GROMACS .gro file of N, CA, C and O in nm:
model
  424
    1MET      N    1   7.587  11.355  10.552
    1MET     CA    2   7.632  11.235  10.484
    1MET      C    3   7.638  11.120  10.586
    1MET      O    4   7.694  11.133  10.694
    2THR      N    5   7.582  11.009  10.549
    2THR     CA    6   7.581  10.891  10.634
    2THR      C    7   7.683  10.791  10.583
    2THR      O    8   7.688  10.762  10.464
    3THR      N    9   7.765  10.741  10.674
    3THR     CA   10   7.861  10.638  10.638
    3THR      C   11   7.815  10.507  10.698
    3THR      O   12   7.784  10.500  10.817
    4ARG      N   13   7.811  10.407  10.617
    4ARG     CA   14   7.771  10.275  10.664
    4ARG      C   15   7.890  10.181  10.652
    4ARG      O   16   7.962  10.183  10.554
    5VAL      N   17   7.904  10.098  10.753
    5VAL     CA   18   8.012  10.001  10.753
    5VAL      C   19   7.952   9.863  10.775
    5VAL      O   20   7.867   9.844  10.861
    6ALA      N   21   7.995   9.770  10.696
    6ALA     CA   22   7.952   9.631  10.713
    6ALA      C   23   8.073   9.541  10.707
    6ALA      O   24   8.151   9.547  10.612
    7ILE      N   25   8.090   9.462  10.809
    7ILE     CA   26   8.196   9.361  10.808
    7ILE      C   27   8.132   9.232  10.761
    7ILE      O   28   8.046   9.177  10.827
    8THR      N   29   8.173   9.188  10.642
    8THR     CA   30   8.101   9.077  10.580
    8THR      C   31   8.184   8.951  10.563
    8THR      O   32   8.129   8.845  10.542
    9GLY      N   33   8.312   8.961  10.569
    9GLY     CA   34   8.395   8.843  10.550
    9GLY      C   35   8.535   8.870  10.601
    9GLY      O   36   8.577   8.983  10.609
   10MET      N   37   8.603   8.764  10.637
   10MET     CA   38   8.742   8.779  10.681
   10MET      C   39   8.821   8.659  10.633
   10MET      O   40   8.766   8.552  10.607
   11ALA      N   41   8.949   8.681  10.620
   11ALA     CA   42   9.037   8.573  10.575
   11ALA      C   43   9.180   8.611  10.609
   11ALA      O   44   9.208   8.725  10.644
   12GLY      N   45   9.267   8.517  10.598
   12GLY     CA   46   9.408   8.542  10.621
   12GLY      C   47   9.492   8.439  10.549
   12GLY      O   48   9.448   8.329  10.520
   13VAL      N   49   9.611   8.479  10.516
   13VAL     CA   50   9.712   8.388  10.461
   13VAL      C   51   9.823   8.392  10.565
   13VAL      O   52   9.893   8.491  10.579
   14THR      N   53   9.837   8.284  10.642
   14THR     CA   54   9.923   8.285  10.760
   14THR      C   55  10.019   8.166  10.760
   14THR      O   56   9.999   8.070  10.685
   15PRO      N   57  10.119   8.169  10.847
   15PRO     CA   58  10.208   8.053  10.861
   15PRO      C   59  10.134   7.929  10.910
   15PRO      O   60  10.180   7.818  10.890
   16PHE      N   61  10.019   7.947  10.975
   16PHE     CA   62   9.942   7.834  11.027
   16PHE      C   63   9.843   7.778  10.925
   16PHE      O   64   9.785   7.672  10.948
   17GLY      N   65   9.817   7.848  10.819
   17GLY     CA   66   9.718   7.805  10.720
   17GLY      C   67   9.631   7.921  10.676
   17GLY      O   68   9.649   8.033  10.720
   18ASN      N   69   9.534   7.891  10.591
   18ASN     CA   70   9.451   7.996  10.534
   18ASN      C   71   9.305   7.986  10.575
   18ASN      O   72   9.224   8.065  10.528
   19THR      N   73   9.271   7.890  10.658
   19THR     CA   74   9.133   7.875  10.702
   19THR      C   75   9.130   7.870  10.854
   19THR      O   76   9.229   7.833  10.919
   20TRP      N   77   9.015   7.905  10.911
   20TRP     CA   78   9.002   7.899  11.056
   20TRP      C   79   9.018   7.756  11.105
   20TRP      O   80   9.070   7.732  11.213
   21HIS      N   81   8.975   7.660  11.023
   21HIS     CA   82   8.989   7.518  11.058
   21HIS      C   83   9.137   7.483  11.079
   21HIS      O   84   9.171   7.401  11.165
   22GLU      N   85   9.226   7.543  11.002
   22GLU     CA   86   9.370   7.519  11.015
   22GLU      C   87   9.432   7.605  11.126
   22GLU      O   88   9.515   7.557  11.204
   23VAL      N   89   9.392   7.731  11.132
   23VAL     CA   90   9.455   7.828  11.221
   23VAL      C   91   9.407   7.813  11.366
   23VAL      O   92   9.487   7.815  11.460
   24GLY      N   93   9.276   7.800  11.385
   24GLY     CA   94   9.217   7.798  11.518
   24GLY      C   95   9.281   7.702  11.617
   24GLY      O   96   9.323   7.743  11.727
   25PRO      N   97   9.291   7.575  11.583
   25PRO     CA   98   9.351   7.479  11.677
   25PRO      C   99   9.496   7.511  11.714
   25PRO      O  100   9.538   7.491  11.827
   26ARG      N  101   9.571   7.565  11.619
   26ARG     CA  102   9.711   7.597  11.647
   26ARG      C  103   9.723   7.716  11.742
   26ARG      O  104   9.812   7.721  11.826
   27LEU      N  105   9.632   7.814  11.726
   27LEU     CA  106   9.632   7.927  11.819
   27LEU      C  107   9.588   7.882  11.958
   27LEU      O  108   9.648   7.920  12.058
   28LYS      N  109   9.484   7.800  11.963
   28LYS     CA  110   9.434   7.751  12.092
   28LYS      C  111   9.537   7.665  12.163
   28LYS      O  112   9.542   7.661  12.285
   29ALA      N  113   9.622   7.596  12.086
   29ALA     CA  114   9.728   7.514  12.145
   29ALA      C  115   9.852   7.597  12.179
   29ALA      O  116   9.953   7.544  12.223
   30LEU      N  117   9.842   7.730  12.157
   30LEU     CA  118   9.952   7.823  12.185
   30LEU      C  119  10.078   7.790  12.105
   30LEU      O  120  10.190   7.810  12.153
   31GLU      N  121  10.058   7.739  11.985
   31GLU     CA  122  10.173   7.711  11.898
   31GLU      C  123  10.235   7.842  11.852
   31GLU      O  124  10.172   7.946  11.851
   32ASN      N  125  10.358   7.833  11.809
   32ASN     CA  126  10.433   7.948  11.765
   32ASN      C  127  10.485   7.920  11.624
   32ASN      O  128  10.538   7.813  11.597
   33ALA      N  129  10.471   8.016  11.535
   33ALA     CA  130  10.517   7.999  11.397
   33ALA      C  131  10.650   8.069  11.372
   33ALA      O  132  10.700   8.069  11.260
   34VAL      N  133  10.708   8.128  11.475
   34VAL     CA  134  10.834   8.200  11.459
   34VAL      C  135  10.949   8.102  11.447
   34VAL      O  136  10.959   8.007  11.525
   35VAL      N  137  11.034   8.126  11.347
   35VAL     CA  138  11.149   8.040  11.324
   35VAL      C  139  11.273   8.126  11.299
   35VAL      O  140  11.263   8.245  11.269
   36HIS      N  141  11.389   8.064  11.312
   36HIS     CA  142  11.514   8.131  11.278
   36HIS      C  143  11.534   8.121  11.128
   36HIS      O  144  11.525   8.012  11.070
   37MET      N  145  11.561   8.233  11.064
   37MET     CA  146  11.576   8.238  10.919
   37MET      C  147  11.726   8.233  10.883
   37MET      O  148  11.792   8.336  10.873
   38ASP      N  149  11.777   8.113  10.867
   38ASP     CA  150  11.920   8.097  10.835
   38ASP      C  151  11.959   8.170  10.707
   38ASP      O  152  12.070   8.221  10.697
   39GLU      N  153  11.868   8.175  10.611
   39GLU     CA  154  11.901   8.239  10.482
   39GLU      C  155  11.924   8.390  10.496
   39GLU      O  156  11.979   8.454  10.407
   40TRP      N  157  11.884   8.448  10.608
   40TRP     CA  158  11.907   8.592  10.630
   40TRP      C  159  12.048   8.620  10.679
   40TRP      O  160  12.088   8.736  10.691
   41ASP      N  161  12.125   8.517  10.709
   41ASP     CA  162  12.263   8.538  10.756
   41ASP      C  163  12.347   8.612  10.652
   41ASP      O  164  12.446   8.676  10.688
   42GLN      N  165  12.308   8.607  10.528
   42GLN     CA  166  12.385   8.672  10.422
   42GLN      C  167  12.374   8.825  10.425
   42GLN      O  168  12.451   8.895  10.359
   43TYR      N  169  12.279   8.878  10.501
   43TYR     CA  170  12.257   9.023  10.505
   43TYR      C  171  12.323   9.083  10.628
   43TYR      O  172  12.290   9.048  10.741
   44GLU      N  173  12.413   9.176  10.606
   44GLU     CA  174  12.481   9.244  10.716
   44GLU      C  175  12.389   9.351  10.775
   44GLU      O  176  12.311   9.412  10.703
   45GLY      N  177  12.399   9.370  10.904
   45GLY     CA  178  12.326   9.478  10.968
   45GLY      C  179  12.186   9.442  11.016
   45GLY      O  180  12.121   9.526  11.078
   46LEU      N  181  12.139   9.322  10.989
   46LEU     CA  182  12.008   9.283  11.042
   46LEU      C  183  12.020   9.256  11.190
   46LEU      O  184  12.114   9.191  11.235
   47ASN      N  185  11.926   9.305  11.264
   47ASN     CA  186  11.929   9.284  11.408
   47ASN      C  187  11.854   9.160  11.452
   47ASN      O  188  11.852   9.128  11.571
   48THR      N  189  11.789   9.093  11.360
   48THR     CA  190  11.717   8.972  11.395
   48THR      C  191  11.723   8.873  11.280
   48THR      O  192  11.746   8.911  11.165
   49ARG      N  193  11.703   8.751  11.312
   49ARG     CA  194  11.691   8.644  11.212
   49ARG      C  195  11.562   8.567  11.237
   49ARG      O  196  11.548   8.453  11.197
   50LEU      N  197  11.467   8.630  11.307
   50LEU     CA  198  11.342   8.565  11.341
   50LEU      C  199  11.229   8.614  11.252
   50LEU      O  200  11.220   8.732  11.222
   51ALA      N  201  11.141   8.522  11.213
   51ALA     CA  202  11.025   8.557  11.130
   51ALA      C  203  10.921   8.447  11.144
   51ALA      O  204  10.948   8.339  11.196
   52ALA      N  205  10.802   8.477  11.097
   52ALA     CA  206  10.694   8.378  11.091
   52ALA      C  207  10.652   8.370  10.944
   52ALA      O  208  10.552   8.427  10.903
   53PRO      N  209  10.731   8.301  10.864
   53PRO     CA  210  10.707   8.302  10.719
   53PRO      C  211  10.586   8.220  10.676
   53PRO      O  212  10.550   8.121  10.740
   54VAL      N  213  10.525   8.264  10.568
   54VAL     CA  214  10.420   8.187  10.501
   54VAL      C  215  10.493   8.106  10.394
   54VAL      O  216  10.539   8.160  10.294
   55ARG      N  217  10.507   7.978  10.419
   55ARG     CA  218  10.582   7.891  10.328
   55ARG      C  219  10.490   7.836  10.218
   55ARG      O  220  10.368   7.832  10.234
   56ASN      N  221  10.549   7.794  10.111
   56ASN     CA  222  10.479   7.728  10.001
   56ASN      C  223  10.364   7.812   9.947
   56ASN      O  224  10.258   7.760   9.912
   57PHE      N  225  10.381   7.943   9.941
   57PHE     CA  226  10.279   8.031   9.889
   57PHE      C  227  10.305   8.059   9.742
   57PHE      O  228  10.418   8.084   9.701
   58SER      N  229  10.201   8.057   9.664
   58SER     CA  230  10.209   8.104   9.526
   58SER      C  231  10.073   8.160   9.488
   58SER      O  232   9.970   8.123   9.546
   59LEU      N  233  10.074   8.251   9.395
   59LEU     CA  234   9.947   8.307   9.349
   59LEU      C  235   9.865   8.197   9.283
   59LEU      O  236   9.920   8.107   9.219
   60PRO      N  237   9.734   8.204   9.298
   60PRO     CA  238   9.649   8.103   9.234
   60PRO      C  239   9.663   8.107   9.082
   60PRO      O  240   9.693   8.212   9.025
   61ALA      N  241   9.642   7.993   9.021
   61ALA     CA  242   9.644   7.988   8.875
   61ALA      C  243   9.536   8.081   8.823
   61ALA      O  244   9.431   8.097   8.883
   62GLY      N  245   9.563   8.145   8.714
   62GLY     CA  246   9.464   8.234   8.656
   62GLY      C  247   9.491   8.381   8.683
   62GLY      O  248   9.428   8.467   8.622
   63VAL      N  249   9.586   8.412   8.773
   63VAL     CA  250   9.622   8.552   8.793
   63VAL      C  251   9.715   8.590   8.678
   63VAL      O  252   9.823   8.532   8.664
   64PRO      N  253   9.672   8.683   8.595
   64PRO     CA  254   9.753   8.717   8.478
   64PRO      C  255   9.890   8.774   8.515
   64PRO      O  256   9.902   8.851   8.610
   65ARG      N  257   9.990   8.733   8.440
   65ARG     CA  258  10.126   8.781   8.464
   65ARG      C  259  10.132   8.933   8.454
   65ARG      O  260  10.206   8.998   8.526
   66LYS      N  261  10.053   8.991   8.367
   66LYS     CA  262  10.052   9.136   8.351
   66LYS      C  263  10.014   9.206   8.482
   66LYS      O  264  10.065   9.312   8.513
   67LYS      N  265   9.924   9.145   8.560
   67LYS     CA  266   9.884   9.202   8.688
   67LYS      C  267   9.985   9.170   8.798
   67LYS      O  268  10.010   9.252   8.886
   68SER      N  269  10.043   9.052   8.796
   68SER     CA  270  10.126   9.009   8.908
   68SER      C  271  10.273   9.049   8.897
   68SER      O  272  10.343   9.050   8.998
   69ARG      N  273  10.319   9.085   8.781
   69ARG     CA  274  10.463   9.110   8.765
   69ARG      C  275  10.515   9.229   8.846
   69ARG      O  276  10.633   9.235   8.879
   70SER      N  277  10.428   9.323   8.878
   70SER     CA  278  10.473   9.438   8.957
   70SER      C  279  10.437   9.424   9.105
   70SER      O  280  10.462   9.515   9.182
   71MET      N  281  10.382   9.309   9.142
   71MET     CA  282  10.341   9.288   9.282
   71MET      C  283  10.454   9.224   9.362
   71MET      O  284  10.509   9.123   9.323
   72GLY      N  285  10.485   9.284   9.475
   72GLY     CA  286  10.578   9.222   9.568
   72GLY      C  287  10.505   9.114   9.646
   72GLY      O  288  10.384   9.095   9.635
   73ARG      N  289  10.578   9.044   9.729
   73ARG     CA  290  10.519   8.934   9.805
   73ARG      C  291  10.407   8.981   9.898
   73ARG      O  292  10.304   8.916   9.911
   74VAL      N  293  10.425   9.095   9.964
   74VAL     CA  294  10.322   9.145  10.055
   74VAL      C  295  10.194   9.175   9.977
   74VAL      O  296  10.084   9.142  10.022
   75ALA      N  297  10.206   9.235   9.861
   75ALA     CA  298  10.089   9.264   9.778
   75ALA      C  299  10.022   9.134   9.734
   75ALA      O  300   9.898   9.125   9.729
   76GLN      N  301  10.101   9.033   9.701
   76GLN     CA  302  10.044   8.905   9.662
   76GLN      C  303   9.966   8.841   9.777
   76GLN      O  304   9.853   8.794   9.759
   77LEU      N  305  10.026   8.841   9.896
   77LEU     CA  306   9.958   8.786  10.013
   77LEU      C  307   9.829   8.863  10.043
   77LEU      O  308   9.725   8.804  10.073
   78ALA      N  309   9.835   8.995  10.035
   78ALA     CA  310   9.718   9.079  10.063
   78ALA      C  311   9.608   9.055   9.960
   78ALA      O  312   9.490   9.051   9.995
   79THR      N  313   9.646   9.038   9.835
   79THR     CA  314   9.548   9.014   9.729
   79THR      C  315   9.476   8.882   9.752
   79THR      O  316   9.353   8.873   9.744
   80VAL      N  317   9.550   8.777   9.782
   80VAL     CA  318   9.489   8.646   9.805
   80VAL      C  319   9.399   8.650   9.929
   80VAL      O  320   9.287   8.599   9.927
   81ALA      N  321   9.445   8.714  10.038
   81ALA     CA  322   9.363   8.724  10.158
   81ALA      C  323   9.235   8.803  10.132
   81ALA      O  324   9.127   8.765  10.178
   82SER      N  325   9.246   8.911  10.056
   82SER     CA  326   9.127   8.992  10.023
   82SER      C  327   9.029   8.913   9.939
   82SER      O  328   8.907   8.917   9.962
   83GLU      N  329   9.079   8.839   9.842
   83GLU     CA  330   8.991   8.758   9.757
   83GLU      C  331   8.924   8.647   9.838
   83GLU      O  332   8.806   8.618   9.818
   84LEU      N  333   8.997   8.586   9.931
   84LEU     CA  334   8.937   8.484  10.017
   84LEU      C  335   8.825   8.544  10.103
   84LEU      O  336   8.719   8.483  10.120
   85ALA      N  337   8.848   8.664  10.157
   85ALA     CA  338   8.746   8.730  10.239
   85ALA      C  339   8.622   8.763  10.156
   85ALA      O  340   8.510   8.742  10.201
   86LEU      N  341   8.643   8.812  10.036
   86LEU     CA  342   8.530   8.843   9.947
   86LEU      C  343   8.453   8.716   9.910
   86LEU      O  344   8.330   8.716   9.906
   87LYS      N  345   8.526   8.609   9.885
   87LYS     CA  346   8.461   8.482   9.851
   87LYS      C  347   8.378   8.433   9.969
   87LYS      O  348   8.262   8.392   9.952
   88ARG      N  349   8.434   8.437  10.089
   88ARG     CA  350   8.363   8.390  10.208
   88ARG      C  351   8.242   8.477  10.240
   88ARG      O  352   8.147   8.431  10.302
   89ALA      N  353   8.247   8.603  10.198
   89ALA     CA  354   8.134   8.694  10.219
   89ALA      C  355   8.030   8.679  10.110
   89ALA      O  356   7.924   8.741  10.117
   90GLY      N  357   8.061   8.601  10.006
   90GLY     CA  358   7.969   8.586   9.895
   90GLY      C  359   7.967   8.706   9.802
   90GLY      O  360   7.869   8.730   9.732
   91LEU      N  361   8.075   8.782   9.801
   91LEU     CA  362   8.081   8.905   9.721
   91LEU      C  363   8.182   8.902   9.607
   91LEU      O  364   8.194   9.002   9.536
   92LEU      N  365   8.253   8.794   9.588
   92LEU     CA  366   8.364   8.794   9.494
   92LEU      C  367   8.323   8.838   9.353
   92LEU      O  368   8.393   8.916   9.289
   93ASP      N  369   8.210   8.794   9.306
   93ASP     CA  370   8.166   8.831   9.171
   93ASP      C  371   8.049   8.929   9.171
   93ASP      O  372   7.983   8.948   9.070
   94ASP      N  373   8.025   8.993   9.285
   94ASP     CA  374   7.913   9.085   9.296
   94ASP      C  375   7.944   9.216   9.222
   94ASP      O  376   8.052   9.272   9.238
   95PRO      N  377   7.850   9.266   9.143
   95PRO     CA  378   7.874   9.389   9.068
   95PRO      C  379   7.895   9.512   9.157
   95PRO      O  380   7.951   9.612   9.111
   96VAL      N  381   7.855   9.506   9.283
   96VAL     CA  382   7.877   9.620   9.371
   96VAL      C  383   8.026   9.652   9.385
   96VAL      O  384   8.065   9.766   9.408
   97LEU      N  385   8.111   9.552   9.366
   97LEU     CA  386   8.255   9.574   9.381
   97LEU      C  387   8.313   9.662   9.272
   97LEU      O  388   8.417   9.724   9.291
   98THR      N  389   8.250   9.665   9.158
   98THR     CA  390   8.299   9.751   9.050
   98THR      C  391   8.224   9.885   9.044
   98THR      O  392   8.249   9.965   8.957
   99SER      N  393   8.131   9.902   9.138
   99SER     CA  394   8.059  10.030   9.144
   99SER      C  395   8.137  10.126   9.233
   99SER      O  396   8.237  10.089   9.293
  100GLU      N  397   8.089  10.245   9.245
  100GLU     CA  398   8.153  10.343   9.332
  100GLU      C  399   8.093  10.339   9.472
  100GLU      O  400   8.122  10.425   9.555
  101ALA      N  401   8.010  10.238   9.499
  101ALA     CA  402   7.940  10.231   9.627
  101ALA      C  403   8.012  10.142   9.728
  101ALA      O  404   7.962  10.124   9.838
  102ALA      N  405   8.126  10.088   9.692
  102ALA     CA  406   8.193   9.993   9.781
  102ALA      C  407   8.341  10.026   9.793
  102ALA      O  408   8.403  10.079   9.699
  103GLY      N  409   8.394   9.993   9.905
  103GLY     CA  410   8.538  10.004   9.927
  103GLY      C  411   8.585   9.882  10.004
  103GLY      O  412   8.505   9.817  10.072
  104ILE      N  413   8.709   9.849   9.991
  104ILE     CA  414   8.765   9.733  10.059
  104ILE      C  415   8.883   9.777  10.143
  104ILE      O  416   8.970   9.851  10.095
  105ALA      N  417   8.886   9.731  10.266
  105ALA     CA  418   9.000   9.758  10.353
  105ALA      C  419   9.054   9.625  10.403
  105ALA      O  420   8.977   9.534  10.433
  106TYR      N  421   9.183   9.612  10.406
  106TYR     CA  422   9.242   9.490  10.460
  106TYR      C  423   9.357   9.525  10.550
  106TYR      O  424   9.410   9.633  10.547
   0.00000   0.00000   0.00000
């Protein structure tokens, strides 16, 4: 059995932005997205109040409520990042994605 791997697209939903045009300069400038999360003060037992949150995130219009209602925030972020990667690879609407010949890892 032969396994073939092709890396065709990449994307991210990050505190710095969602495109390399947004993210690249901030990384090169050694910027930091870590902030103190004051709203976490309400939780006892946390050992940190530091995070690098993705602010102002929402699922794109058109994602059916039936699909999104059981998704936590991490699943939502992963779904959007995966769709961006597929779009950038030119595969978002490709029929190979619904065949048994493809898999997606993120």
